[in-house]
PDB file of C-alpha atoms in Angstrom:
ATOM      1  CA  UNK A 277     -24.201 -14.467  23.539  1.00 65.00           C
ATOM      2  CA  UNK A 278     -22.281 -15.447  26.769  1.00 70.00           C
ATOM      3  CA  UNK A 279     -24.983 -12.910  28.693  1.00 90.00           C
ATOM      4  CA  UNK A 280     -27.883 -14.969  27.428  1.00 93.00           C
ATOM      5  CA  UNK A 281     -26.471 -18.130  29.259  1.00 93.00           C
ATOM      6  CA  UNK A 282     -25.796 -16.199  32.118  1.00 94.00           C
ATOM      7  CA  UNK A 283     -28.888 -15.113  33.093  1.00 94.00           C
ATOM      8  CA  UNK A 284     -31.326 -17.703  31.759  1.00 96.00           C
ATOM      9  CA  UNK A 285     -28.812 -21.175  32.028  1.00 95.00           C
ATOM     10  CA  UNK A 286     -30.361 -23.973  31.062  1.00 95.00           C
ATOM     11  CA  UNK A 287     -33.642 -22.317  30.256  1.00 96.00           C
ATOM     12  CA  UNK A 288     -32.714 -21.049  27.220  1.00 97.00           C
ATOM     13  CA  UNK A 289     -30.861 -23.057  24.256  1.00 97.00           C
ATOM     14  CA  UNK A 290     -28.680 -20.958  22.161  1.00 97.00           C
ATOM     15  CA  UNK A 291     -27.624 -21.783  18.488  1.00 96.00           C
ATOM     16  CA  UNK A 292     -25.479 -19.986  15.781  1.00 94.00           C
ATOM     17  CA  UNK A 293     -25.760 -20.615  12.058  1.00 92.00           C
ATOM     18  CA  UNK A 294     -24.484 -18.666   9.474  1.00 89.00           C
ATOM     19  CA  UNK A 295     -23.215 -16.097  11.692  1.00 86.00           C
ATOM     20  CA  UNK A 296     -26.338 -15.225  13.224  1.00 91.00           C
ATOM     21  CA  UNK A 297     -27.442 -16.238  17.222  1.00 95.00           C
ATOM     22  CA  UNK A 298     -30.693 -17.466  17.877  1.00 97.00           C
ATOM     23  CA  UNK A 299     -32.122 -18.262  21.036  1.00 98.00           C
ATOM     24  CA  UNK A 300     -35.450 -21.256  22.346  1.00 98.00           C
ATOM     25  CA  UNK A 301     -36.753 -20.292  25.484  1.00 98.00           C
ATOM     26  CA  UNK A 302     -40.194 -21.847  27.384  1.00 98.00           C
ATOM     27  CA  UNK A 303     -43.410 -19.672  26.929  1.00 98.00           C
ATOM     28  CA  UNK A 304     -42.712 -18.691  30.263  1.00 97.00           C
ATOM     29  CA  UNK A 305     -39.530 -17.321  30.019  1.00 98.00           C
ATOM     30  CA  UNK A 306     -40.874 -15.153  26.542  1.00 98.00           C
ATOM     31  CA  UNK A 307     -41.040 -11.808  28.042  1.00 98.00           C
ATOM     32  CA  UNK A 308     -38.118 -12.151  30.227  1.00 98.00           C
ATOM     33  CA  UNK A 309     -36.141 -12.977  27.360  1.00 98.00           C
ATOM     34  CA  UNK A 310     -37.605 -10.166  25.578  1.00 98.00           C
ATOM     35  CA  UNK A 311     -36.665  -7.460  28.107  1.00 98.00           C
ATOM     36  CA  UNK A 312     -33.620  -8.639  28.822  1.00 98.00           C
ATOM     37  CA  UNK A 313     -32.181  -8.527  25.095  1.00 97.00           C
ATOM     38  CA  UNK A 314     -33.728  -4.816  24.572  1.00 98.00           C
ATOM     39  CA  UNK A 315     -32.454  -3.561  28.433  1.00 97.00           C
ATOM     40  CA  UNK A 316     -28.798  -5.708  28.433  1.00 96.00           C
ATOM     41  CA  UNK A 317     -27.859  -6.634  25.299  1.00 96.00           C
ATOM     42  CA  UNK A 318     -29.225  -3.954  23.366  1.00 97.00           C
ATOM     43  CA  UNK A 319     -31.179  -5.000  20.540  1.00 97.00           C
ATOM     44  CA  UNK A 320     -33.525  -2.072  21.023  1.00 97.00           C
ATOM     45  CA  UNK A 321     -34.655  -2.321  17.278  1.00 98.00           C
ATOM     46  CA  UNK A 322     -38.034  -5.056  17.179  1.00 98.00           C
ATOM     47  CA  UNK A 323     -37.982  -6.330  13.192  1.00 98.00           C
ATOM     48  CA  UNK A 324     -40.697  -8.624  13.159  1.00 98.00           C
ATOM     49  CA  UNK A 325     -42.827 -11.261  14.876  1.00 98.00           C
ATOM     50  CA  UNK A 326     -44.453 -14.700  13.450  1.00 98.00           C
ATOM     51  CA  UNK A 327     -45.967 -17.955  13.701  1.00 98.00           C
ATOM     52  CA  UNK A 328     -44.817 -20.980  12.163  1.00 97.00           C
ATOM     53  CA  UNK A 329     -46.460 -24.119  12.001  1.00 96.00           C
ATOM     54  CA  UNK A 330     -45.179 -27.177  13.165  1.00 92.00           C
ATOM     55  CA  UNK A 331     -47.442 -29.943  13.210  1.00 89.00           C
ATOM     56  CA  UNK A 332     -48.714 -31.979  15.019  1.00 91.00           C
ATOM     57  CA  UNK A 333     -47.908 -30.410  18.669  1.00 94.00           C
ATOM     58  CA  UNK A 334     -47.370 -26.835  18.496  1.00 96.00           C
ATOM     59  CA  UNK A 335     -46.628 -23.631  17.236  1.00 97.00           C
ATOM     60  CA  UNK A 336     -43.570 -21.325  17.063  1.00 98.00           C
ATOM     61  CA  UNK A 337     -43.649 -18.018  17.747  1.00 98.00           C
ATOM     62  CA  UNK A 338     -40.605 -16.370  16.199  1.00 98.00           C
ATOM     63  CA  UNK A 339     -39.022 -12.383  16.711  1.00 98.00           C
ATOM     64  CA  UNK A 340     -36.314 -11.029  15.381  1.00 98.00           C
ATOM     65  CA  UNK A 341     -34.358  -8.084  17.554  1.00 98.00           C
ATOM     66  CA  UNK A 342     -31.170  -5.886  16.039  1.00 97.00           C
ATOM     67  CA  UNK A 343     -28.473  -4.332  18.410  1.00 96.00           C
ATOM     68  CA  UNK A 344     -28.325  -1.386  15.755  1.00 96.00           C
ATOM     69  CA  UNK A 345     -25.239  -0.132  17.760  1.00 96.00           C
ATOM     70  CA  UNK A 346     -23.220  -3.515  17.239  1.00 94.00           C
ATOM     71  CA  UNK A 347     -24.922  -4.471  13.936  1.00 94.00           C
ATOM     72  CA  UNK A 348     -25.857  -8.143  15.658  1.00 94.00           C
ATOM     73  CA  UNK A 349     -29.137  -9.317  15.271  1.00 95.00           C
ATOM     74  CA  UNK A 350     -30.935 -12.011  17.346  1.00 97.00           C
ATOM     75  CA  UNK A 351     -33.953 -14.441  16.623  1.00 97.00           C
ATOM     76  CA  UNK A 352     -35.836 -15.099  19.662  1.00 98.00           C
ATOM     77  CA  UNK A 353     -38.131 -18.265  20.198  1.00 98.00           C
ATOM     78  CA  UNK A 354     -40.913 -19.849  22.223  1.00 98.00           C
ATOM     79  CA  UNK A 355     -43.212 -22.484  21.024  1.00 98.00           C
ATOM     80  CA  UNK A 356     -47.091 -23.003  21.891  1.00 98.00           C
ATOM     81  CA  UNK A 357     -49.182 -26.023  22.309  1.00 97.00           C
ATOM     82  CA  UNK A 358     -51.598 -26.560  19.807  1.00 95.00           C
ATOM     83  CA  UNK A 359     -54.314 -27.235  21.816  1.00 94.00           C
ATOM     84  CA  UNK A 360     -54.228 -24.109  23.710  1.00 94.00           C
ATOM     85  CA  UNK A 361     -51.951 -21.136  21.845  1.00 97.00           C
ATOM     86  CA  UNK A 362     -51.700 -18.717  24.199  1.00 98.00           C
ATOM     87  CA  UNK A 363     -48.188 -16.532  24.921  1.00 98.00           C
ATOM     88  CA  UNK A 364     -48.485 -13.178  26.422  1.00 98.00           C
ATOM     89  CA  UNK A 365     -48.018 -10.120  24.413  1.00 98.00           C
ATOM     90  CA  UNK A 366     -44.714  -8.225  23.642  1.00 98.00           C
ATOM     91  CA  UNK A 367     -46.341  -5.078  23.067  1.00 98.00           C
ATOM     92  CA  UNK A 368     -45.345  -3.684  26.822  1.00 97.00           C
ATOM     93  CA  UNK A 369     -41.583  -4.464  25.711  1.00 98.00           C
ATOM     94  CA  UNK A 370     -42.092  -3.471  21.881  1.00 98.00           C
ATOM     95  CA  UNK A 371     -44.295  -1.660  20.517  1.00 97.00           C
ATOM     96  CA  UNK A 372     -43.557  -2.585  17.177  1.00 96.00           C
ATOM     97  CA  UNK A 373     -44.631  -6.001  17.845  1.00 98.00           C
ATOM     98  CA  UNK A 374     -48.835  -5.005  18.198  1.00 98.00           C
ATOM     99  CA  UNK A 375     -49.598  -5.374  14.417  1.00 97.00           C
ATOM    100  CA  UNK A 376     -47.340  -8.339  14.195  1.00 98.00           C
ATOM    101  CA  UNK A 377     -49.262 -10.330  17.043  1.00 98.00           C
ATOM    102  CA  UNK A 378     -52.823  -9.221  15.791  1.00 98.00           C
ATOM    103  CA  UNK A 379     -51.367 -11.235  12.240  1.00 98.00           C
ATOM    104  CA  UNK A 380     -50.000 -14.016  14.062  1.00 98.00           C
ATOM    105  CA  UNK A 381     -53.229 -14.032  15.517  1.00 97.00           C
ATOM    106  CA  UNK A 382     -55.489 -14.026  12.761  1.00 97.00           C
ATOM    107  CA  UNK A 383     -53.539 -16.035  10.377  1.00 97.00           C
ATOM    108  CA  UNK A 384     -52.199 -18.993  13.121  1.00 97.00           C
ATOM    109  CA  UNK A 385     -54.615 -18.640  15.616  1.00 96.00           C
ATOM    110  CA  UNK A 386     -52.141 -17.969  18.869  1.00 98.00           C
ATOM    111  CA  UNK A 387     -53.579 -15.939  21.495  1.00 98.00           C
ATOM    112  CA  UNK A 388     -51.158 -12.999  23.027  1.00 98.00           C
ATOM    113  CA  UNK A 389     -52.588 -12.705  26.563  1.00 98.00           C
ATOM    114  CA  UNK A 390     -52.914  -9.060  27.068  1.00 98.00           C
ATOM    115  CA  UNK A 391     -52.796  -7.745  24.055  1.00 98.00           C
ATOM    116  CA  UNK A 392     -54.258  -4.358  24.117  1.00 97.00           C
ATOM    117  CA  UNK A 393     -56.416  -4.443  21.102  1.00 96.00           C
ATOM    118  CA  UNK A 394     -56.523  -8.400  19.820  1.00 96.00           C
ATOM    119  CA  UNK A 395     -59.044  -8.374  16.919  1.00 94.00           C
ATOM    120  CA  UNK A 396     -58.595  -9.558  12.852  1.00 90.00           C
ATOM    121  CA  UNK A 397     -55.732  -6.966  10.858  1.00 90.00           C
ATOM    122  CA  UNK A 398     -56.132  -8.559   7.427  1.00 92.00           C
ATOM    123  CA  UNK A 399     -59.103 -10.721   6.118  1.00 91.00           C
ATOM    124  CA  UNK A 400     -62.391  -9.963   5.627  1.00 91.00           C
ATOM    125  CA  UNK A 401     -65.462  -9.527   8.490  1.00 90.00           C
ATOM    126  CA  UNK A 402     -66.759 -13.185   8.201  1.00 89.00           C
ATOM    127  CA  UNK A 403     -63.408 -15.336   7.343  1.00 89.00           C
ATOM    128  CA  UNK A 404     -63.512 -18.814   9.130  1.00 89.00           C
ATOM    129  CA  UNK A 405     -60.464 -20.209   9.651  1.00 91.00           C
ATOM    130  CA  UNK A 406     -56.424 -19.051  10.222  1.00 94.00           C
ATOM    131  CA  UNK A 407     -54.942 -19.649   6.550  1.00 93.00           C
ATOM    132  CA  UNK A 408     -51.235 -20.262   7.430  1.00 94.00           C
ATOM    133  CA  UNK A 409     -51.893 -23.022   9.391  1.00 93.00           C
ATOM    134  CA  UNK A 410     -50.872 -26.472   7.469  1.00 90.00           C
ATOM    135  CA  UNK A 411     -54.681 -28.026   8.348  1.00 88.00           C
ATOM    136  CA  UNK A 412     -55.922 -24.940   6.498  1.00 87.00           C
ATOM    137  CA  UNK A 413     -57.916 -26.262   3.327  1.00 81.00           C
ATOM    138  CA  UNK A 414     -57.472 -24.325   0.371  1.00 74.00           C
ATOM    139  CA  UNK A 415     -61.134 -24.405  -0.868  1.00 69.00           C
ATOM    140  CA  UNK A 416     -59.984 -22.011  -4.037  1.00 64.00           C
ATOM    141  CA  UNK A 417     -57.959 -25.042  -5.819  1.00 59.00           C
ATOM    142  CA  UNK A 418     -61.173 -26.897  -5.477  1.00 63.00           C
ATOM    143  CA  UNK A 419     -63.808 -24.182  -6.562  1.00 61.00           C
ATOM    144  CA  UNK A 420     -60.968 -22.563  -9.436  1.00 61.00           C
ATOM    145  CA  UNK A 421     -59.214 -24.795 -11.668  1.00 61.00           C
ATOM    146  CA  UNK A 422     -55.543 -23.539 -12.204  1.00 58.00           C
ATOM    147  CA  UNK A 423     -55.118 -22.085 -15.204  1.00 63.00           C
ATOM    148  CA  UNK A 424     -52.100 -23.586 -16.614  1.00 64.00           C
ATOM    149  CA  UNK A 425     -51.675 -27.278 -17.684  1.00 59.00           C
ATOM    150  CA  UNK A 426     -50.466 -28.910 -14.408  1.00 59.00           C
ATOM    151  CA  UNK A 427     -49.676 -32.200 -15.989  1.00 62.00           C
ATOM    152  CA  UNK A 428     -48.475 -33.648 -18.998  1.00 58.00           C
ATOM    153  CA  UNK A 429     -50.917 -33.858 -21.956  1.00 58.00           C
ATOM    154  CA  UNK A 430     -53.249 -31.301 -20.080  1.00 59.00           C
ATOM    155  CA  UNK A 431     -52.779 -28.749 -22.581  1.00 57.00           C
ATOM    156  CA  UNK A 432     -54.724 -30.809 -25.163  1.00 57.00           C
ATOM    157  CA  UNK A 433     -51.628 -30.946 -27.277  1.00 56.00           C
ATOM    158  CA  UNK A 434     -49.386 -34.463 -27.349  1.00 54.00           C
ATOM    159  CA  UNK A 435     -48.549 -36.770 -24.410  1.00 55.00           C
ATOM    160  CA  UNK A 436     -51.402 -38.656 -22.653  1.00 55.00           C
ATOM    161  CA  UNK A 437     -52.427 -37.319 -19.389  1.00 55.00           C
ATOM    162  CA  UNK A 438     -51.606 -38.918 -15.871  1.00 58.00           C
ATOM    163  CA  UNK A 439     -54.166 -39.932 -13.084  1.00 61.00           C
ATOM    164  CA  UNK A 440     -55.488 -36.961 -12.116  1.00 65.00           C
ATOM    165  CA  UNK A 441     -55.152 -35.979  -8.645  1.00 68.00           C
ATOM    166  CA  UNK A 442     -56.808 -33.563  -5.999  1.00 68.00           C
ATOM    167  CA  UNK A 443     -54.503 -30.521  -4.836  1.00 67.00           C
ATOM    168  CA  UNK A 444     -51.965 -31.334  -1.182  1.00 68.00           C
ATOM    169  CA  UNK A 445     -54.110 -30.681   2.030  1.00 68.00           C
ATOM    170  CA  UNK A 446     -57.781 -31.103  -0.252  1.00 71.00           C
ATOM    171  CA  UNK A 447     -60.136 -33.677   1.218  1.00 72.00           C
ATOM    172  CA  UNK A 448     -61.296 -36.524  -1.236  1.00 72.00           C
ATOM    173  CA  UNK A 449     -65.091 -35.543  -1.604  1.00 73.00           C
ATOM    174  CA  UNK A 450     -64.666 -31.805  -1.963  1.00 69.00           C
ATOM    175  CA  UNK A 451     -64.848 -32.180  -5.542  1.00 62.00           C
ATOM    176  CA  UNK A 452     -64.200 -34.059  -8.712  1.00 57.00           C
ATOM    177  CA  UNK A 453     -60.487 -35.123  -9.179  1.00 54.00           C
ATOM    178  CA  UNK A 454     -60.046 -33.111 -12.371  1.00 54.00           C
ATOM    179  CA  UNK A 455     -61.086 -29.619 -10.354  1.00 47.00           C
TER     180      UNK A 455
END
């Protein structure tokens, strides 16, 4: 991707693994990036659009383009502060990406400045909370015990039972240890 280095230099940080290209750019540099890959390069097909988590500074907001033409595809990134998640919207350059970004914005919490119609896609009217991030608690393996045996002797049948411990990411006093 000799024409991404071109244009952006040391703006943008290119990478290939396993064949495919991705490419890190600066929030600011997101919708450039994003027009110039559909208008240059060709990768006029938009696949999908996400948030990832990545603790404790920021978010990274992911895309994934195909140049159906050349069968090459390209993964696009930008990352987010934390603090203040705000990128603005690719739905001017595709207009695939709208449901994507209304997801990313429900589920992560990043804002897509501009977005023409930014409200909840998925959850219910009410839901507190974006569930993919990491600090999300998962109140059901508190309130719902699982029902399989999730350690040894559980089951009531043979080895004694270890310490019993709260589910990963559930605060000490939201319930007994056994829950």
């Amino acid at each position: 991707m000799s024409g991404l280095a071109e244009r952006f230099g040391d703006r943008v940080q290119i990478t290939e693994s396993y064949g495919d290209t991705t490419a890190d750019v600066a929030p600011a540099d997101w919708i450039e990036l994003l027009i110039y890959v559909r208008d240059e390069l060709g990768h006029t097909f938009f696949d999908w659009l996400t948030g990832v988590d990545d603790p404790p500074e920021s978010f990274q907001i992911v895309a994934h383009v195909y140049n159906q033409a050349a069968g090459r595809r390209l993964l696009l990134r930008t990352r987010v502060p934390r603090e203040n998640p705000h990128l603005p919207t690719a739905v001017g350059v595709y207009r695939g990406a709208n449901w994507h970004e209304r997801e990313t914005y429900e589920m992560f919490g990043v804002i897509f400045d501009g977005h023409p119609y930014l409200v909840p896609l998925l959850l219910p009217d009410g839901f507190e909370g974006h569930p993919l991030r990491k600090d999300f608690i998962l109140a059901a393996r508190v309130a719902k015990p699982w029902p399989g045996a999730k350690e040894p002797g559980e089951s009531g049948h043979g080895a004694p039972s270890r310490r019993k411990t709260l589910p990963p990411g559930v605060p000490a006093d939201w319930g007994p240890p056994d829950a």
